[in-house]
Coordinates of C-alpha atoms and ligand atoms in Angstrom, one line a residue:
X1 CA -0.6 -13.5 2.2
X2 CA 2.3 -11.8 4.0
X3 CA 3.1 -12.7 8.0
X4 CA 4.6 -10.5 10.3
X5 CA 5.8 -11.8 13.3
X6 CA 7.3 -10.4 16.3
X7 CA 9.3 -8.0 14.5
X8 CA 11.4 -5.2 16.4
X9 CA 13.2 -2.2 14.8
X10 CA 14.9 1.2 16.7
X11 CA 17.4 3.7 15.2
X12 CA 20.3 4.1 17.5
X13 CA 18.3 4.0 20.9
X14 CA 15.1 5.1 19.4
X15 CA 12.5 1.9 19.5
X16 CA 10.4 2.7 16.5
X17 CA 8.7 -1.2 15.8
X18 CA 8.0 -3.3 18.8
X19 CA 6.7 -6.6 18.4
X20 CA 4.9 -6.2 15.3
X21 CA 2.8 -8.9 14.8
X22 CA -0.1 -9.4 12.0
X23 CA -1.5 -11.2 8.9
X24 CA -2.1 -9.5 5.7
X25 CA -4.6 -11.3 3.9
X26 CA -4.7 -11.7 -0.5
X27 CA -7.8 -10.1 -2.3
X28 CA -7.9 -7.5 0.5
X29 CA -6.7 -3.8 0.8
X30 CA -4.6 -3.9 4.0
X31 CA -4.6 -0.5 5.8
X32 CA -1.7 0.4 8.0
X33 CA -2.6 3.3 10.1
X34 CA -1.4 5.9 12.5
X35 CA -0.3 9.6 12.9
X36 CA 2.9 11.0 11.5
X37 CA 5.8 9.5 12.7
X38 CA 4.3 6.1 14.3
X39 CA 6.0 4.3 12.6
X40 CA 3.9 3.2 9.6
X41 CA 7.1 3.9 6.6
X42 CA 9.3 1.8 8.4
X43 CA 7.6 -1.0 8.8
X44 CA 6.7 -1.1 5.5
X45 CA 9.7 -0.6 4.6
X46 CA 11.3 -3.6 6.3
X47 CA 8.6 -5.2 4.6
X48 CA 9.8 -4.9 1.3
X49 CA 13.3 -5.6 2.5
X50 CA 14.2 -1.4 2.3
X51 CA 15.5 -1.7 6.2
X52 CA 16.7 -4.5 7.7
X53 CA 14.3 -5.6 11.0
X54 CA 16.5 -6.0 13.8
X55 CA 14.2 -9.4 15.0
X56 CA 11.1 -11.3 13.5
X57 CA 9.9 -13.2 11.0
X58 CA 8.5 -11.9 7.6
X59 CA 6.4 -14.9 5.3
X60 CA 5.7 -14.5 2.1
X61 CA 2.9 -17.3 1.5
X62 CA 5.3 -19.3 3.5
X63 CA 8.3 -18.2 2.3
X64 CA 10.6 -16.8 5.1
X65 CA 12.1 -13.6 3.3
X66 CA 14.4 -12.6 6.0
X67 CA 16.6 -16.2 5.9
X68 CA 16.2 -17.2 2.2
X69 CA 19.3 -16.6 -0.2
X70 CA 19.5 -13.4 -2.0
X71 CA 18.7 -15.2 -5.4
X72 CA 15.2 -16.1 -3.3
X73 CA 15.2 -12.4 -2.4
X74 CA 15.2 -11.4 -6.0
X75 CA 13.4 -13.1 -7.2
X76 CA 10.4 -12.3 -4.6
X77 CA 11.2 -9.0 -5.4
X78 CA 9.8 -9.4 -8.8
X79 CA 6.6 -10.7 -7.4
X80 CA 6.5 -7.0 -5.6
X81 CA 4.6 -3.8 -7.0
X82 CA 5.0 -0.3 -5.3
X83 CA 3.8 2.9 -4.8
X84 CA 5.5 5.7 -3.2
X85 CA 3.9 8.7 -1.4
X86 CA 5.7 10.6 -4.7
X87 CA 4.7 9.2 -7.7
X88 CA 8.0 8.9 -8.7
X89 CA 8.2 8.7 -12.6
X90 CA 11.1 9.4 -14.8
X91 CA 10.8 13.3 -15.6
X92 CA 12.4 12.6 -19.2
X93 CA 10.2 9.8 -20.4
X94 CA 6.9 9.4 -21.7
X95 CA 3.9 7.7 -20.1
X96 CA 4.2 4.8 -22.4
X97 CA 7.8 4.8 -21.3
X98 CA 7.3 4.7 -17.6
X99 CA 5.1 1.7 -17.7
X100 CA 7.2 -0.1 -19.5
X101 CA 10.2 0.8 -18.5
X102 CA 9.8 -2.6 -15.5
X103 CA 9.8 -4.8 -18.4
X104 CA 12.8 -3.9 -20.0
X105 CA 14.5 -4.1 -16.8
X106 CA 12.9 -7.6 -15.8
X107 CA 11.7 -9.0 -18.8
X108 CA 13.1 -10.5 -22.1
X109 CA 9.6 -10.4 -24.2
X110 CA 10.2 -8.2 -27.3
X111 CA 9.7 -4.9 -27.7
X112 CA 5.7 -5.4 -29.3
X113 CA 5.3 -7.2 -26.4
X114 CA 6.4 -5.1 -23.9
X115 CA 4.1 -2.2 -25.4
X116 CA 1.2 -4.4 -25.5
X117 CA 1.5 -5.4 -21.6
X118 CA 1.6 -1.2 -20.8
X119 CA -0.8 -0.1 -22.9
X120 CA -3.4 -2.9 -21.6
X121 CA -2.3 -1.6 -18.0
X122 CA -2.7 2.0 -19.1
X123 CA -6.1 0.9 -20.5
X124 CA -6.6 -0.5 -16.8
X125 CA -6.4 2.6 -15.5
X126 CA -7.9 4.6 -18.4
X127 CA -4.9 6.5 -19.1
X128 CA -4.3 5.1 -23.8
X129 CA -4.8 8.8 -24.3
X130 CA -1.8 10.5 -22.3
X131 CA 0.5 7.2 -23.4
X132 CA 2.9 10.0 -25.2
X133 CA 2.6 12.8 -22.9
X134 CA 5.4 13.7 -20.1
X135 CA 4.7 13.2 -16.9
X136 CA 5.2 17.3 -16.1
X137 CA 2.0 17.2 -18.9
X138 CA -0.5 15.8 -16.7
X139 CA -2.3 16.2 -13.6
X140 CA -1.1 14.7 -10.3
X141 CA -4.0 12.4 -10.2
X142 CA -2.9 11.0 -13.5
X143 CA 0.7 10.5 -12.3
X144 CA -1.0 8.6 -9.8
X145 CA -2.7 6.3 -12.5
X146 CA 0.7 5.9 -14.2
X147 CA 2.3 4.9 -10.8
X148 CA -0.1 2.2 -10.4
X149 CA -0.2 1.1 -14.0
X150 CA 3.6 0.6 -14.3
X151 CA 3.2 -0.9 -10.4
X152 CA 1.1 -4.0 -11.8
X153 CA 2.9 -4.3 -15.2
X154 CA 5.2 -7.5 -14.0
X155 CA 1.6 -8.8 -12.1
X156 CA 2.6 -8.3 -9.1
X157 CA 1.6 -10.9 -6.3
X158 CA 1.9 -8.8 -3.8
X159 CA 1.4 -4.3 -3.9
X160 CA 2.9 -1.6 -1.1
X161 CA 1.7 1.9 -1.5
X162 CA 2.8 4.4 1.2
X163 CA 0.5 7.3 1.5
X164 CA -0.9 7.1 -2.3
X165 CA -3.5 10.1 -1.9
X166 CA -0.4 12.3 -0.7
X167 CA -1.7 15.7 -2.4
X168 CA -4.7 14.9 -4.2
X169 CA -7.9 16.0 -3.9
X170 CA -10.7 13.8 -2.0
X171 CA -12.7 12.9 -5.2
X172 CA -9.5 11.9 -7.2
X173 CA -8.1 10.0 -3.7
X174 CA -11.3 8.1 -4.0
X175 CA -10.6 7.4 -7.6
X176 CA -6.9 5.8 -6.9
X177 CA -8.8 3.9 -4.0
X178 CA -11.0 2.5 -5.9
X179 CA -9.0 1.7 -8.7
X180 CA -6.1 -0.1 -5.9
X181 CA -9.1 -2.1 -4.4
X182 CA -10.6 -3.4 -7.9
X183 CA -6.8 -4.2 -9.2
X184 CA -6.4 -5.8 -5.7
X185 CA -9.5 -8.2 -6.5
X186 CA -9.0 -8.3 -9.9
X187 CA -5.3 -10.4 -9.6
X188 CA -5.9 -11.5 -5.7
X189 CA -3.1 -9.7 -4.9
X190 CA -1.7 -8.8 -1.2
X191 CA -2.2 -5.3 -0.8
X192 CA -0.8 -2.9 2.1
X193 CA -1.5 0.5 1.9
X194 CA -0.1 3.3 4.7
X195 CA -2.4 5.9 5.0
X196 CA -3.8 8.5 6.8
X197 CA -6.5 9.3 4.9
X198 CA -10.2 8.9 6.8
X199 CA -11.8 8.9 3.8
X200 CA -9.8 5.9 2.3
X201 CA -10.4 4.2 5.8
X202 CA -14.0 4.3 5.5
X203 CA -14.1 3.8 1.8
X204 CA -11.2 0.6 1.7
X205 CA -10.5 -0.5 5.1
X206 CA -11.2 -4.4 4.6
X207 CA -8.4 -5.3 7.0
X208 CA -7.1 -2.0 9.0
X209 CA -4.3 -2.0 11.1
X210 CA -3.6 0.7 14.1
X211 CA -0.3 1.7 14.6
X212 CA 0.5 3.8 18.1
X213 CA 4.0 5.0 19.0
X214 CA 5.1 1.6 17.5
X215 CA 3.1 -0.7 18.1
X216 CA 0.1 -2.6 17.3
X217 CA -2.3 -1.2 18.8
X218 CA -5.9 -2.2 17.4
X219 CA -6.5 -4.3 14.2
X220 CA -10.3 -4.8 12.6
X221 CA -12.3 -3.3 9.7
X222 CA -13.8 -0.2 8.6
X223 CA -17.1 -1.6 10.6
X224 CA -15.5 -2.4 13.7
X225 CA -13.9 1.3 14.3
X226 CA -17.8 2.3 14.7
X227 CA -17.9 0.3 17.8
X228 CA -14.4 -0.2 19.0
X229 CA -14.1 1.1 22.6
X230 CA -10.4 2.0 22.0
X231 CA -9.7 5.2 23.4
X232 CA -6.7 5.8 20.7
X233 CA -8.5 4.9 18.0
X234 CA -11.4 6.6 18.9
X235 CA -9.3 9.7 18.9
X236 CA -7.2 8.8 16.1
X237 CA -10.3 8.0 13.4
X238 CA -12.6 11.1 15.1
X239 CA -11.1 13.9 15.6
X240 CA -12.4 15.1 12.8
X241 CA -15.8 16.3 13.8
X242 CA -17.2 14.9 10.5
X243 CA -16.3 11.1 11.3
X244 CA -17.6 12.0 15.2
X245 CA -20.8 12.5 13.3
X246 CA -21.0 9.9 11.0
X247 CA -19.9 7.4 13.8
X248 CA -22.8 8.8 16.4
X249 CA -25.2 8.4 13.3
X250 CA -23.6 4.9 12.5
X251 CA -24.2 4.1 16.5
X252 CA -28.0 5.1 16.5
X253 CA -28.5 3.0 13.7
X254 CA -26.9 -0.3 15.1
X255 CA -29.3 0.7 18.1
X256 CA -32.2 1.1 16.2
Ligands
ATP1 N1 16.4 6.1 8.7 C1 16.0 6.5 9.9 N2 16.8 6.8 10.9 C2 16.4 7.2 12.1 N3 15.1 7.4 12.5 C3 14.2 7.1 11.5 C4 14.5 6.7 10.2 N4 13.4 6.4 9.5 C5 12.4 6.7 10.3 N5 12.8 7.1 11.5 C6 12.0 7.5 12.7 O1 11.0 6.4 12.9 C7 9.8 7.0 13.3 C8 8.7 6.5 12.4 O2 8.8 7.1 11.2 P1 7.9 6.7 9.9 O3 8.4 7.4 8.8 O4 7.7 5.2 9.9 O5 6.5 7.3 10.4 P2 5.1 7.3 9.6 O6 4.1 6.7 10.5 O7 5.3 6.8 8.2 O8 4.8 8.9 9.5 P3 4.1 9.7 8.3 O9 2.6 9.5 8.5 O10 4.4 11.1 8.6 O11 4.6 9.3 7.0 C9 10.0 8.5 13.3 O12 10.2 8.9 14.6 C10 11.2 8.7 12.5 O13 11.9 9.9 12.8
MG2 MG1 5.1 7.5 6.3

């Protein structure tokens, strides 16, 4: 479980977090929602401890992250996985490589070992037959799988992933949903995912939160947004005049 509480950040004089305050619960995919620039990165970002929040608290099950010593810090840094809206994989190694590469930084198990933790997580996420292919060999969607297979390779208490359907198609986006809730479940992990994605709303939103111009605006789930009077969210989630329709249908249903 991660805490936020009260937590302010602005750039200069620009007020981009503003009393940020919410609970992200284990065994759940968080969502973090909101259009483009509301402030979603950032806040993940001081999350992780990638910006500095200029007030709050942040708990790691308990453990306050913004006053512990930075031995503490790095520590809880190990017990953090994360996926970026680029895959961001090392060009020049191999798949095998990739995953295993945050075991020979953080671990001292031996090299057998080390190959049998990545290829189990490559098995995860049904990737053993590109272990010795390049990442510039596969297909986005793969690099996708390899992201979160070298993500979970140190077990990971606690997983970020900022925008991970960035560029993929919506059958493959619902693949890397899928496979981030099961992992999620899998390890009860803590699990915050920035998105903007309506499909990965619907499909994952166990705990959503709506960010608007910085703050929290709305928090629920997936069901609640069918009958949330909030005028922001309401245009936020259905502008699209798919998810108007699917919510009027939802609607008619709940009134029989
Ligand atoms: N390092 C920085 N310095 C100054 N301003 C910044 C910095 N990082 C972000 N911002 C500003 O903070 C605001 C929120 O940005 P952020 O990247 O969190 O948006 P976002 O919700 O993630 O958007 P998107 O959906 O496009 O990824 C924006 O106005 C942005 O310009
Ligand atoms: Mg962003």
């Amino acid at each position: 479980m991660i805490e936020v509480k009260q937590l302010y950040k602005s750039f200069e004089d620009k007020d981009v977090l503003k009393d940020i305050n919410v609970t992200f619960e284990n065994g759940k995919t968080n969502l973090i929602i909101g259009q483009s620039g509301s402030g979603k990165t950032v806040l993940m970002k001081c999350i992780v401890g990638l910006l500095a929040p200029d007030k709050g608290e942040l708990l790691y099950d308990t453990r306050n992250f913004l006053t512990m010593s930075k031995k503490e810090k790095k520590h809880l840094r190990r017990e953090m996985g994360m996926i970026f809206q680029s895959a961001a994989l090392f060009d020049s190694m191999s798949v095998l490589e990739n995953v295993m590469f945050p075991l020979s930084m953080f671990s001292n198990g031996t090299l057998r070992d080390r190959q049998r933790r990545a290829l189990s997580c490559l098995e995860r996420v049904n990737l053993i037959e590109a272990k010795d292919k390049f990442p510039g060999e596969i297909s986005g969607g793969m690099q996708k799988r390899v992201a979160i297979a070298r993500s979970i390779v140190l077990q990971p208490q606690y997983l970020f992933c900022d925008e991970p359907n960035s560029g993929l198609d919506p059958k493959t986006s619902l693949v890397i949903d899928e496979l981030i809730q099961d992992i999620t479940r899998e390890y009860n992990m803590t699990t915050i995912i920035n998105t903007h994605d309506m499909n990965s709303v619907m499909g994952i939103g166990e705990k959503i939160i709506f960010i608007f111009d910085g703050h929290k605006e709305w928090e629920g789930t997936k069901d609640d947004i069918f009958t949330s009077p909030n005028n922001r969210l309401n245009n936020f989630v259905f502008a699209s005049d798919l998810f108007r329709k699917v919510k009027e249908a939802e609607v008619q249903n709940i009134e029989g």
